Amino acid sequence: MTTISDPHVPTVSAEPIEPQLLGRDASRSRLAVFVGVGLTLFAVLNATAAIYLYRGINDLRTVEGRLEELGAFEQRIVARLDTVNNGFQSRFEKLDSQLQGRFNEINGSIARLEQNPSARDDSGISAAEPVVVTSTVADASSGNSDVAAEPAAAETPRPIKRRSAAPPGPNPAYQRTETPDGKVYYRKIN
């Protein structure tokens, strides 16, 4: 066998040679592309997060503004409730004073009737007996009581006798029926 050797031709060895997949320049360019794509993806993610964060901050500012308006609304409501409460309180005080005045008028009228000689004869009290009238009216706003008393002519007061009218009897034209739950029914008898 004859071999021809050419110095410029590579020699083939008996061992198999693994081919190179990429050259050195090709692998550098692919690495640069991969890094560029990764950085671009990271920038897009950062931009998206910044947009959502900006929207969230704007929503938070809107909610803060509404909460501030709610505080002012609450103050207006409280002021109006105070006004209404003061109005009711003054009306209750006025009604209380009117009631106290009427009770005093009634007690005075009772005292005059008891001191009237004709009324004493009807009630069974003699003219020589002293009459003492005492009334207590509770003050609703402060819990105090006001006592109005007529001065007595003698030292020992005696109880006043009053006539009480008996309630009318049942009407014979109607029959009364009471149910177990406490309701009362009347049925006309024919």
mmCIF file of N, CA and C in Angstrom, residues 22-37:
data_model
loop_
_atom_site.group_PDB
_atom_site.id
_atom_site.type_symbol
_atom_site.label_atom_id
_atom_site.label_comp_id
_atom_site.label_asym_id
_atom_site.label_seq_id
_atom_site.Cartn_x
_atom_site.Cartn_y
_atom_site.Cartn_z
ATOM 1 N N LEU A 22 -20.842 24.312 17.786
ATOM 2 C CA LEU A 22 -20.771 25.729 17.470
ATOM 3 C C LEU A 22 -19.323 26.160 17.536
ATOM 4 N N GLY A 23 -19.113 27.149 16.798
ATOM 5 C CA GLY A 23 -17.786 27.735 16.867
ATOM 6 C C GLY A 23 -17.741 28.703 18.026
ATOM 7 N N ARG A 24 -16.566 29.153 18.303
ATOM 8 C CA ARG A 24 -16.385 30.066 19.419
ATOM 9 C C ARG A 24 -17.144 31.365 19.181
ATOM 10 N N ASP A 25 -17.126 31.922 18.023
ATOM 11 C CA ASP A 25 -17.817 33.176 17.709
ATOM 12 C C ASP A 25 -19.340 32.983 17.765
ATOM 13 N N ALA A 26 -19.815 31.833 17.305
ATOM 14 C CA ALA A 26 -21.259 31.573 17.313
ATOM 15 C C ALA A 26 -21.773 31.431 18.747
ATOM 16 N N SER A 27 -21.020 30.790 19.612
ATOM 17 C CA SER A 27 -21.474 30.630 20.996
ATOM 18 C C SER A 27 -21.502 31.971 21.720
ATOM 19 N N ARG A 28 -20.598 32.858 21.450
ATOM 20 C CA ARG A 28 -20.614 34.194 22.059
ATOM 21 C C ARG A 28 -21.839 34.987 21.607
ATOM 22 N N SER A 29 -22.139 34.912 20.332
ATOM 23 C CA SER A 29 -23.300 35.677 19.844
ATOM 24 C C SER A 29 -24.607 35.108 20.419
ATOM 25 N N ARG A 30 -24.706 33.793 20.565
ATOM 26 C CA ARG A 30 -25.905 33.218 21.145
ATOM 27 C C ARG A 30 -26.016 33.582 22.628
ATOM 28 N N LEU A 31 -24.950 33.606 23.336
ATOM 29 C CA LEU A 31 -24.958 34.012 24.733
ATOM 30 C C LEU A 31 -25.398 35.470 24.868
ATOM 31 N N ALA A 32 -24.931 36.326 23.970
ATOM 32 C CA ALA A 32 -25.323 37.738 23.994
ATOM 33 C C ALA A 32 -26.820 37.876 23.717
ATOM 34 N N VAL A 33 -27.351 37.105 22.799
ATOM 35 C CA VAL A 33 -28.789 37.150 22.490
ATOM 36 C C VAL A 33 -29.593 36.669 23.697
ATOM 37 N N PHE A 34 -29.172 35.567 24.330
ATOM 38 C CA PHE A 34 -29.861 35.037 25.489
ATOM 39 C C PHE A 34 -29.873 36.045 26.640
ATOM 40 N N VAL A 35 -28.762 36.682 26.902
ATOM 41 C CA VAL A 35 -28.682 37.692 27.961
ATOM 42 C C VAL A 35 -29.561 38.898 27.596
ATOM 43 N N GLY A 36 -29.554 39.314 26.350
ATOM 44 C CA GLY A 36 -30.375 40.440 25.903
ATOM 45 C C GLY A 36 -31.862 40.151 26.065
ATOM 46 N N VAL A 37 -32.285 38.929 25.683
ATOM 47 C CA VAL A 37 -33.696 38.547 25.829
ATOM 48 C C VAL A 37 -34.062 38.500 27.313
#
